[in-house]
Coordinates of C-alpha atoms and ligand atoms in Angstrom, one line a residue:
M1 CA -44.4 -7.3 -21.2
T2 CA -46.4 -7.8 -18.0
I3 CA -47.3 -11.3 -19.0
C4 CA -43.7 -12.2 -19.6
R5 CA -42.8 -10.8 -16.3
S6 CA -45.4 -12.8 -14.5
I7 CA -44.4 -15.9 -16.2
R8 CA -40.8 -15.3 -15.2
S9 CA -41.9 -14.6 -11.6
I10 CA -43.9 -17.9 -11.5
I11 CA -40.9 -19.8 -12.8
W12 CA -38.8 -18.2 -10.3
Q13 CA -41.2 -19.0 -7.5
R14 CA -41.4 -22.6 -8.5
R15 CA -37.7 -23.0 -8.7
F16 CA -36.7 -21.2 -5.5
R17 CA -39.8 -21.0 -3.3
H18 CA -38.3 -17.9 -1.8
S19 CA -40.3 -15.3 0.1
F20 CA -39.9 -11.6 0.5
I21 CA -42.3 -10.1 3.0
T22 CA -42.5 -6.4 3.9
T23 CA -44.2 -4.3 6.6
P24 CA -45.0 -0.7 5.9
I25 CA -42.2 1.5 7.3
F26 CA -43.5 3.3 10.4
Y27 CA -43.6 7.0 10.9
A28 CA -40.8 8.0 13.3
N29 CA -43.0 10.7 14.8
S30 CA -44.1 9.0 17.9
A31 CA -43.7 5.8 20.0
P32 CA -45.2 2.6 18.6
H33 CA -48.7 1.3 19.6
I34 CA -50.6 -2.0 19.2
G35 CA -51.7 -1.1 15.7
H36 CA -48.1 -0.9 14.5
L37 CA -47.3 -4.1 16.3
Y38 CA -50.2 -5.8 14.5
S39 CA -48.7 -5.0 11.1
A40 CA -45.4 -6.3 12.3
V41 CA -46.7 -9.5 13.9
I42 CA -48.7 -10.5 10.8
A43 CA -45.6 -10.0 8.7
D44 CA -43.4 -11.9 11.2
A45 CA -45.8 -14.8 11.4
A46 CA -46.0 -14.9 7.6
H47 CA -42.1 -14.9 7.5
R48 CA -41.8 -17.7 10.1
W49 CA -44.4 -19.7 8.3
E50 CA -42.5 -19.5 5.0
I51 CA -39.4 -20.6 6.8
L52 CA -41.2 -23.6 8.3
K53 CA -42.4 -24.6 4.9
A54 CA -39.1 -24.2 3.0
P55 CA -36.3 -23.9 5.6
N56 CA -33.5 -24.2 3.0
E57 CA -34.6 -21.4 0.7
L58 CA -34.1 -17.6 0.9
H59 CA -36.4 -15.6 3.0
Q60 CA -36.4 -11.9 3.3
F61 CA -38.4 -9.9 5.7
T62 CA -38.0 -6.2 5.9
T63 CA -39.3 -3.4 8.1
G64 CA -38.2 0.0 9.1
T65 CA -38.9 3.7 9.7
D66 CA -40.3 6.5 7.5
E67 CA -38.2 9.4 8.7
H68 CA -38.8 12.3 6.5
G69 CA -41.6 14.9 6.1
S70 CA -43.2 17.8 7.9
K71 CA -44.9 15.5 10.4
I72 CA -41.5 14.3 11.6
E73 CA -40.1 17.8 11.5
R74 CA -43.0 19.2 13.6
A75 CA -42.8 16.3 16.1
A76 CA -39.1 17.0 16.6
T77 CA -39.6 20.7 17.1
S78 CA -42.3 20.1 19.8
A79 CA -39.8 17.6 21.5
S80 CA -37.0 20.2 21.3
L81 CA -34.9 17.9 19.2
T82 CA -33.4 18.1 15.7
P83 CA -35.3 15.9 13.3
I84 CA -32.5 13.3 13.2
E85 CA -32.3 13.2 17.0
H86 CA -36.0 12.6 17.1
C87 CA -35.8 9.9 14.4
D88 CA -33.0 8.1 16.3
K89 CA -35.1 8.1 19.5
V90 CA -38.2 6.7 17.8
T91 CA -36.3 4.2 15.7
A92 CA -34.7 2.9 18.9
Q93 CA -38.3 2.5 20.3
F94 CA -39.4 0.5 17.3
R95 CA -36.3 -1.7 17.4
A96 CA -36.8 -2.4 21.1
L97 CA -40.4 -3.3 20.4
F98 CA -39.4 -5.7 17.6
E99 CA -36.8 -7.3 19.8
A100 CA -39.2 -7.8 22.7
F101 CA -41.8 -9.3 20.4
D102 CA -39.4 -11.5 18.4
I103 CA -40.1 -9.7 15.1
S104 CA -37.4 -11.6 13.1
Y105 CA -36.8 -9.1 10.3
T106 CA -33.8 -9.6 8.1
D107 CA -33.4 -6.0 7.2
Y108 CA -34.4 -2.7 9.0
I109 CA -34.4 0.3 6.7
R110 CA -34.4 3.9 7.8
T111 CA -35.2 6.4 5.1
T112 CA -32.4 8.6 6.4
E113 CA -29.8 6.1 5.4
E114 CA -27.5 6.9 2.6
R115 CA -28.3 3.6 0.7
H116 CA -31.9 4.8 0.6
K117 CA -31.2 8.4 -0.5
R118 CA -29.2 7.0 -3.3
A119 CA -32.0 4.7 -4.4
V120 CA -34.5 7.7 -4.3
R121 CA -32.2 9.9 -6.4
E122 CA -31.8 7.1 -8.9
F123 CA -35.5 6.4 -9.1
W124 CA -36.2 10.1 -9.6
A125 CA -33.6 10.3 -12.3
R126 CA -35.2 7.4 -14.2
L127 CA -38.7 8.7 -13.8
S128 CA -37.5 12.1 -15.2
K129 CA -35.5 10.6 -18.0
A130 CA -38.4 8.5 -19.2
G131 CA -40.7 11.7 -19.2
H132 CA -43.0 10.8 -16.5
L133 CA -42.5 14.1 -14.6
Y134 CA -43.4 17.6 -15.5
K135 CA -43.3 20.9 -13.6
G136 CA -46.7 22.2 -12.8
K137 CA -48.7 24.3 -10.4
Y138 CA -50.3 22.4 -7.6
S139 CA -53.2 24.0 -5.8
G140 CA -55.0 21.9 -3.4
W141 CA -55.3 20.6 0.2
Y142 CA -52.5 18.9 2.1
S143 CA -52.7 17.1 5.4
V144 CA -49.4 17.0 7.3
I145 CA -50.7 14.3 9.6
D146 CA -51.7 12.0 6.7
E147 CA -48.8 13.3 4.5
C148 CA -51.4 13.3 1.7
F149 CA -52.8 15.6 -0.9
Y150 CA -56.6 15.9 -1.1
K151 CA -59.0 17.2 -3.6
D152 CA -61.8 19.7 -2.8
S153 CA -64.4 16.9 -2.9
E154 CA -62.3 15.0 -0.2
V155 CA -62.4 17.9 2.2
E156 CA -65.1 19.4 4.4
K157 CA -65.5 22.4 6.7
I158 CA -66.1 21.9 10.4
R159 CA -66.9 24.5 13.1
S160 CA -65.3 24.1 16.5
L161 CA -67.1 24.9 19.8
D162 CA -65.6 28.4 19.8
G163 CA -67.1 29.0 16.4
K164 CA -63.8 28.8 14.4
E165 CA -64.1 27.3 11.0
S166 CA -61.5 24.9 9.6
S167 CA -61.1 22.2 6.9
V168 CA -60.5 18.5 7.5
A169 CA -60.1 15.5 5.3
K170 CA -63.4 13.6 5.2
E171 CA -61.8 10.2 5.4
T172 CA -59.3 10.7 8.3
R173 CA -60.9 13.8 9.9
N174 CA -57.3 15.3 10.1
P175 CA -56.8 19.0 9.5
V176 CA -55.8 20.1 6.0
E177 CA -54.1 23.3 4.8
W178 CA -54.4 25.0 1.4
V179 CA -51.3 24.7 -0.7
D180 CA -50.4 26.7 -3.8
E181 CA -47.0 25.8 -5.1
E182 CA -45.0 25.1 -8.2
N183 CA -43.7 21.5 -8.0
Y184 CA -43.1 18.3 -10.0
M185 CA -46.0 16.3 -11.1
F186 CA -46.0 12.6 -11.9
R187 CA -48.2 11.4 -14.8
L188 CA -50.1 9.0 -12.7
S189 CA -53.1 9.2 -15.1
D190 CA -51.1 7.3 -17.7
F191 CA -51.2 4.2 -15.5
K192 CA -54.7 4.3 -14.1
E193 CA -56.3 2.0 -16.8
K194 CA -53.5 -0.5 -16.6
T195 CA -53.5 -0.6 -12.8
K196 CA -57.3 -0.9 -12.8
K197 CA -57.1 -3.9 -15.0
I198 CA -54.6 -5.5 -12.7
L199 CA -56.6 -4.8 -9.7
E200 CA -59.8 -6.2 -11.3
S201 CA -58.4 -9.2 -13.0
T202 CA -55.9 -10.6 -10.4
E203 CA -56.0 -11.5 -6.8
V204 CA -53.0 -9.2 -6.0
I205 CA -55.2 -7.6 -3.2
T206 CA -56.1 -9.9 -0.5
P207 CA -58.5 -10.3 1.2
T208 CA -60.4 -9.5 -2.0
H209 CA -63.0 -7.7 0.2
F210 CA -60.6 -4.6 -0.2
K211 CA -60.6 -4.7 -4.0
P212 CA -63.6 -2.3 -4.5
L213 CA -62.0 0.2 -2.1
A214 CA -58.8 0.1 -4.0
I215 CA -60.6 0.6 -7.3
R216 CA -62.6 3.5 -5.9
E217 CA -59.5 5.2 -4.6
L218 CA -57.7 4.7 -7.8
D219 CA -60.6 6.2 -9.8
A220 CA -60.4 9.3 -7.7
C221 CA -56.7 9.9 -8.5
G222 CA -55.3 12.4 -11.0
D223 CA -51.6 13.2 -11.7
L224 CA -49.8 13.4 -8.5
S225 CA -47.6 16.0 -7.0
V226 CA -44.3 14.3 -6.2
S227 CA -42.3 17.1 -4.7
R228 CA -42.8 20.0 -2.3
D229 CA -41.3 23.4 -2.1
S230 CA -38.2 23.2 0.2
T231 CA -39.3 26.4 2.0
R232 CA -42.4 24.3 3.3
L233 CA -40.6 21.0 3.6
K234 CA -37.0 21.1 4.8
W235 CA -36.7 17.7 6.2
G236 CA -36.7 15.7 3.0
I237 CA -34.5 14.3 0.2
P238 CA -33.6 17.2 -2.2
V239 CA -34.9 16.6 -5.8
P240 CA -31.8 15.8 -7.9
D241 CA -30.6 19.0 -9.8
D242 CA -33.2 21.2 -8.1
P243 CA -32.6 21.9 -4.5
S244 CA -35.6 24.2 -4.3
Q245 CA -37.7 21.0 -4.1
R246 CA -37.9 18.1 -1.8
V247 CA -39.1 14.6 -2.8
Y248 CA -42.7 13.9 -1.6
V249 CA -42.5 11.7 1.4
W250 CA -44.8 8.9 0.0
L251 CA -42.6 8.6 -3.1
D252 CA -39.5 8.5 -0.7
A253 CA -41.2 6.0 1.6
L254 CA -42.4 3.5 -1.1
I255 CA -39.0 3.3 -2.6
N256 CA -37.8 1.6 0.6
Y257 CA -39.1 -1.6 -0.8
L258 CA -36.7 -1.3 -3.6
T259 CA -33.8 -0.2 -1.5
V260 CA -34.0 -3.3 0.7
N261 CA -33.9 -5.4 -2.4
G262 CA -30.7 -3.8 -3.6
F263 CA -31.9 -1.1 -6.0
P264 CA -30.4 0.6 -7.9
D265 CA -27.8 -2.2 -8.1
K266 CA -28.7 -5.8 -8.9
M267 CA -31.9 -6.7 -7.0
Q268 CA -32.0 -10.0 -5.0
F269 CA -35.7 -10.8 -5.7
P270 CA -37.9 -10.0 -8.6
A271 CA -40.4 -8.2 -6.3
P272 CA -41.9 -8.7 -2.8
T273 CA -43.9 -11.8 -2.6
C274 CA -46.2 -10.3 0.1
Q275 CA -46.6 -6.8 1.4
I276 CA -48.6 -6.3 4.6
I277 CA -50.4 -3.0 4.9
G278 CA -53.2 -1.4 6.9
K279 CA -56.3 -0.4 5.0
D280 CA -55.6 3.3 5.5
I281 CA -52.6 3.1 3.2
L282 CA -54.2 1.0 0.4
R283 CA -54.4 4.1 -2.0
F284 CA -50.6 4.7 -1.7
H285 CA -49.7 1.0 -2.3
T286 CA -52.0 0.5 -5.3
A287 CA -52.7 3.8 -7.2
Y288 CA -49.3 5.3 -6.4
W289 CA -46.9 2.4 -5.9
F290 CA -48.1 0.3 -8.8
A291 CA -47.9 3.4 -11.2
F292 CA -44.4 4.2 -10.0
L293 CA -43.3 0.6 -10.6
Q294 CA -44.9 0.4 -14.1
A295 CA -43.3 3.7 -15.0
L296 CA -39.9 2.1 -14.5
N297 CA -41.0 -1.3 -15.9
L298 CA -40.3 -3.0 -12.6
P299 CA -42.4 -6.0 -11.5
L300 CA -45.3 -5.5 -9.2
P301 CA -45.5 -7.2 -5.8
E302 CA -47.2 -10.6 -6.0
R303 CA -49.6 -9.8 -3.2
L304 CA -50.8 -7.0 -1.0
F305 CA -52.2 -8.3 2.2
V306 CA -54.5 -5.6 3.7
H307 CA -55.7 -5.6 7.3
G308 CA -58.3 -3.6 9.3
H309 CA -57.5 -1.4 12.3
W310 CA -57.5 -1.9 16.1
L311 CA -59.9 0.1 18.1
V312 CA -59.7 0.3 21.8
N313 CA -63.0 -0.5 23.6
N314 CA -64.6 0.3 20.2
V315 CA -63.1 3.7 19.9
K316 CA -60.3 4.8 17.5
M317 CA -56.9 5.1 19.2
S318 CA -55.8 8.7 19.5
K319 CA -53.3 10.6 21.6
S320 CA -55.9 13.3 22.3
L321 CA -58.3 10.7 23.7
G322 CA -55.5 9.2 25.8
N323 CA -56.5 5.7 24.8
V324 CA -53.4 4.6 22.9
V325 CA -52.3 1.2 24.0
D326 CA -48.5 0.8 24.5
P327 CA -47.6 -2.7 23.6
M328 CA -44.6 -2.8 26.0
E329 CA -46.7 -1.7 28.9
I330 CA -49.7 -4.1 28.2
A331 CA -47.2 -7.0 27.7
G332 CA -46.2 -6.6 31.3
L333 CA -49.6 -8.1 32.1
L334 CA -50.3 -10.2 29.1
S335 CA -46.7 -11.4 28.3
N336 CA -45.2 -10.8 24.9
D337 CA -46.3 -14.1 23.4
G338 CA -49.7 -13.5 25.0
L339 CA -50.2 -10.2 23.2
R340 CA -48.9 -11.7 19.9
Y341 CA -51.4 -14.5 20.3
F342 CA -54.3 -12.2 21.1
L343 CA -53.5 -10.0 18.1
L344 CA -53.5 -12.9 15.7
K345 CA -56.3 -14.8 17.2
Q346 CA -58.7 -11.9 17.7
G347 CA -57.5 -10.0 14.6
V348 CA -59.8 -10.7 11.7
P349 CA -58.1 -9.0 8.7
T350 CA -61.3 -8.0 6.9
D351 CA -62.7 -6.1 9.8
D352 CA -61.7 -3.6 12.4
C353 CA -60.7 -5.3 15.7
N354 CA -61.4 -4.3 19.2
F355 CA -58.8 -4.4 21.8
M356 CA -60.3 -5.0 25.3
K357 CA -58.0 -5.9 28.1
L358 CA -60.4 -8.3 29.8
K359 CA -61.1 -10.1 26.6
A360 CA -57.4 -10.4 25.9
I361 CA -56.8 -11.9 29.4
E362 CA -59.7 -14.3 29.0
L363 CA -58.5 -15.6 25.6
I364 CA -54.8 -16.0 26.7
N365 CA -56.0 -17.8 29.9
S366 CA -58.4 -20.1 28.1
D367 CA -56.2 -21.0 25.1
L368 CA -52.6 -20.9 26.1
V369 CA -52.9 -21.5 29.8
N370 CA -55.9 -23.8 30.3
T371 CA -55.9 -25.7 27.1
I372 CA -52.4 -26.1 25.8
G373 CA -50.4 -25.3 28.9
N374 CA -52.6 -27.4 31.1
L375 CA -52.4 -30.5 28.8
L376 CA -48.6 -30.2 28.9
Q377 CA -48.5 -29.8 32.7
R378 CA -50.9 -32.6 33.5
S379 CA -49.4 -35.2 31.0
T380 CA -45.7 -34.5 32.0
I381 CA -46.0 -34.8 35.8
P382 CA -43.5 -37.2 37.3
K383 CA -46.4 -39.0 39.1
L384 CA -47.7 -40.2 35.6
N385 CA -44.3 -40.2 33.9
P386 CA -41.7 -41.1 36.5
A387 CA -38.9 -41.9 34.0
Q388 CA -39.6 -38.5 32.2
V389 CA -39.5 -40.0 28.7
Y390 CA -41.2 -39.3 25.4
P391 CA -43.0 -42.6 25.2
I392 CA -43.5 -44.8 22.2
F393 CA -47.1 -45.2 21.0
D394 CA -48.4 -48.7 21.0
A395 CA -51.8 -49.2 19.2
K396 CA -52.5 -52.4 21.2
K397 CA -52.1 -50.5 24.5
V398 CA -54.8 -47.8 23.9
P399 CA -57.3 -48.1 26.9
S400 CA -60.5 -49.6 25.5
N401 CA -62.8 -46.9 26.8
C402 CA -61.2 -44.3 24.7
A403 CA -60.1 -46.4 21.7
Q404 CA -62.5 -44.5 19.3
L405 CA -61.4 -41.1 20.4
A406 CA -57.7 -42.1 20.1
K407 CA -58.4 -43.3 16.5
E408 CA -60.1 -40.0 15.6
L409 CA -57.2 -38.0 17.1
I410 CA -54.6 -39.9 15.2
N411 CA -56.5 -39.4 12.0
D412 CA -56.9 -35.8 12.8
L413 CA -53.2 -35.3 13.5
G414 CA -52.4 -36.8 10.2
T415 CA -54.2 -34.1 8.3
L416 CA -53.7 -31.3 10.8
S417 CA -50.8 -29.5 9.1
N418 CA -52.6 -29.5 5.7
R419 CA -55.7 -28.1 7.2
V420 CA -53.8 -25.4 9.0
R421 CA -51.7 -24.7 5.9
T422 CA -54.7 -23.6 3.9
H423 CA -55.5 -20.8 6.3
Y424 CA -51.9 -19.8 7.2
D425 CA -51.1 -19.5 3.4
E426 CA -54.0 -17.0 3.2
L427 CA -52.7 -15.3 6.3
Y428 CA -55.9 -16.0 8.0
F429 CA -54.0 -17.0 11.1
Y430 CA -57.1 -17.0 13.4
R431 CA -58.7 -19.8 11.5
G432 CA -55.6 -22.0 11.6
I433 CA -55.2 -21.4 15.3
E434 CA -58.8 -22.4 16.0
I435 CA -58.1 -25.7 14.3
L436 CA -55.1 -26.2 16.5
L437 CA -57.1 -25.3 19.6
N438 CA -59.9 -27.8 18.7
I439 CA -57.4 -30.7 18.5
V440 CA -55.9 -29.8 21.8
R441 CA -59.3 -29.6 23.3
K442 CA -60.1 -33.0 21.9
T443 CA -56.9 -34.4 23.3
N444 CA -57.8 -32.9 26.8
A445 CA -61.2 -34.8 26.5
F446 CA -59.3 -38.0 25.5
F447 CA -56.9 -37.6 28.5
Q448 CA -59.9 -37.0 30.8
E449 CA -61.7 -40.1 29.4
A450 CA -58.6 -42.3 29.6
Q451 CA -57.9 -41.2 33.2
P452 CA -54.2 -42.4 33.1
W453 CA -53.8 -41.7 36.9
K454 CA -56.3 -44.6 37.5
L455 CA -54.6 -47.1 35.1
S456 CA -52.4 -49.7 36.5
D457 CA -50.9 -51.0 33.2
Q458 CA -47.8 -48.8 32.7
E459 CA -47.8 -49.4 28.9
E460 CA -51.3 -48.1 28.7
I461 CA -50.3 -45.0 30.6
L462 CA -47.4 -44.4 28.3
T463 CA -49.6 -44.8 25.3
V464 CA -52.1 -42.2 26.6
L465 CA -49.1 -39.9 27.2
A466 CA -47.7 -40.6 23.7
V467 CA -51.0 -39.4 22.1
S468 CA -51.0 -36.3 24.2
Y469 CA -47.4 -35.5 23.5
E470 CA -47.9 -36.0 19.8
T471 CA -50.8 -33.5 19.8
L472 CA -48.7 -31.0 21.8
R473 CA -45.6 -31.5 19.6
I474 CA -47.4 -31.0 16.3
T475 CA -49.5 -28.1 17.7
A476 CA -46.3 -26.4 19.0
I477 CA -44.6 -26.7 15.6
L478 CA -47.7 -25.2 13.9
L479 CA -48.1 -22.5 16.5
S480 CA -44.4 -21.5 16.3
P481 CA -45.0 -18.7 13.8
I482 CA -47.7 -17.2 16.1
V483 CA -46.1 -17.6 19.5
P484 CA -42.4 -18.5 19.0
K485 CA -41.3 -18.5 22.6
F486 CA -44.3 -20.4 23.9
S487 CA -43.9 -23.0 21.2
A488 CA -40.1 -23.3 21.8
H489 CA -40.8 -23.8 25.5
T490 CA -43.4 -26.6 24.8
L491 CA -41.0 -28.3 22.3
S492 CA -38.1 -28.1 24.7
R493 CA -40.1 -29.7 27.5
L494 CA -41.0 -32.5 25.1
S495 CA -37.3 -32.6 24.2
I496 CA -37.9 -31.9 20.6
K497 CA -34.7 -30.5 18.9
P498 CA -35.0 -27.4 16.8
N499 CA -34.1 -29.4 13.7
E500 CA -37.0 -31.7 14.4
A501 CA -39.5 -28.8 14.7
N502 CA -40.3 -28.5 11.1
L503 CA -43.3 -29.1 8.9
Q504 CA -42.2 -32.5 7.7
E505 CA -42.3 -33.7 11.2
A506 CA -45.7 -32.2 11.9
H507 CA -47.8 -35.3 11.7
F508 CA -48.4 -38.4 13.9
R509 CA -45.3 -40.4 13.7
G510 CA -46.5 -43.7 15.3
I511 CA -44.2 -46.2 16.9
G512 CA -40.6 -45.8 17.7
C513 CA -39.9 -42.3 16.4
F514 CA -38.9 -40.6 19.6
G515 CA -38.5 -42.0 23.0
G516 CA -35.9 -39.7 24.4
K517 CA -35.8 -38.0 27.8
L518 CA -38.1 -35.1 28.5
G519 CA -36.7 -31.6 28.9
S520 CA -36.0 -30.5 32.5
E521 CA -38.1 -27.3 32.6
K522 CA -41.1 -28.2 34.6
E523 CA -42.6 -24.8 35.2
P524 CA -45.4 -23.6 32.9
F525 CA -44.3 -21.0 30.4
L526 CA -47.4 -18.9 31.2
N527 CA -49.3 -18.7 34.5
R528 CA -53.0 -17.7 34.7
I529 CA -53.3 -14.0 34.3
K530 CA -55.2 -12.2 37.0
P531 CA -57.4 -9.3 35.7
N532 CA -56.4 -7.0 38.6
N533 CA -52.6 -7.4 38.1
Ligands
MSP1 N1 -45.2 5.6 7.0 C1 -46.4 5.1 6.4 C2 -46.2 3.9 5.7 C3 -45.2 4.0 4.6 S1 -44.9 2.5 3.8 C4 -44.1 2.9 2.4 C5 -47.4 4.9 7.5 N2 -46.9 4.8 8.8 S2 -47.8 4.5 10.1 O1 -46.9 4.4 11.2 O2 -48.8 5.5 10.2 O3 -48.5 3.1 9.9 C6 -47.8 2.0 9.6 C7 -48.8 0.7 9.7 O4 -49.4 0.7 11.0 C8 -49.8 0.7 8.7 O5 -50.0 -0.5 8.1 C9 -51.0 1.2 9.4 O6 -52.2 0.7 8.8 C10 -50.8 0.5 10.7 N3 -51.6 1.0 11.8 C11 -51.6 2.3 12.3 N4 -52.6 2.3 13.2 C12 -53.3 1.2 13.3 C13 -54.3 0.6 14.0 N5 -55.0 1.4 14.9 N6 -54.6 -0.6 13.8 C14 -54.0 -1.4 13.0 N7 -53.0 -1.0 12.2 C15 -52.7 0.3 12.2 O7 -48.6 4.8 7.3

């Protein structure tokens, strides 16, 4: 069955080269921070990259907000709002964030929408009909902050300074409370072996670095409580035919990936091609999600891309420490594309990453302003290019002192997109970006060596400019998934039309390809950021 499904999925992939990328849906309890933006920016870059590779195919990219549960209910109460008023407010903040950072989602799902509630009810009914649910007594720990059940072995006692004892989850250090209730259990144990085989024998989890963690977490799972007593959890979707129970928020939330695909009606895609998640929610997306899908005979996602967390000056972000970085605020200093760039260049998915303002400023200044921005500014000044044209490259007119460098550059530009592609396909964006930066650095060295401002032969000057513009053009195309506005500005200055900014054009075109007038915007897109701004 599974083999048939995967063959079907491979055939589908080959035929359509579609993509369906998801972010987790974000808790609507408080305003977004840079960690949330990171998940969204990786997904957005992946989506833009898929479009660049196959512009005429179908590309779905979904995100949204996770709006049910005690955590949201409590946040609303402390803000003196009703839960839905609170969700409306936080959702508006996420949407504003995504707009500001060019997160080009194709669908935004809120779990409070009717289309989603319908999907959850239908999913539940199918689980129940197929015998995967039973009513049982759940006694154990629950953390409202994590919205997660914990076993005894996953909890420990701590003593506060005033001598009071309380219990916390070992992994997250969040408080847990003892729960004794009658609710619906899902026979997750029936799927553990199958899921384990999938995790072990496929590359569904990338980076594979996270495989052992996923397997450990799966091993620790038993049957799962999938509902909560409605006297404890009011703000949730009622269990069909049993209003005394509410659907467990993780089951509710995971189903969003089906709702956006059309479930319970005809689904547009077999399954997501890539789901982006932080390492803290791996257990929910492997042990739980894979079991739910198998229970209904639905295809699994082709890939889960897991990323580490952002710390701030090496400390975990938390409201109580007051070190949460607001992306909108910090973008006032770094610019929106600057922050996108920093997150994707500094963000190494396998590790936790460290946010330091000075480091971010340094990186943006050195890469976007000094390396790329500077090459664009110095090579387009009217003094060197009075006619303001995109010149034609003439191999016979390469100044002799930099002929070797020019040859190397032209070769490098020929293979650039393939080299970058290897890393972007893996969503190791920082590696692809480094390759791009290296070629721009090399072109700056070439420009310096050629000294076009000292040349008297106009055709030689134009040939030096042509090599520089070609580097900038190809780099800007390949950077467009990372920094869309910065790239668009560079391409517009070079007078490259949007329909020419695609992967097929991302190689050295040689003589006679362009030759049009440059764009009129002479100001740099980004100015050097001063640390004390
Ligand atoms: N609502 C659940 C997800 C349900 S998906 C069916 C949830 N929400 S969350 O708002 O807490 O987290 C959303 C995403 O943000 C997760 O991928 C999480 O890993 C990520 N991040 C939250 N804090 C983070 C950092 N400090 N750094 C990087 N990403 C982090 O979990």
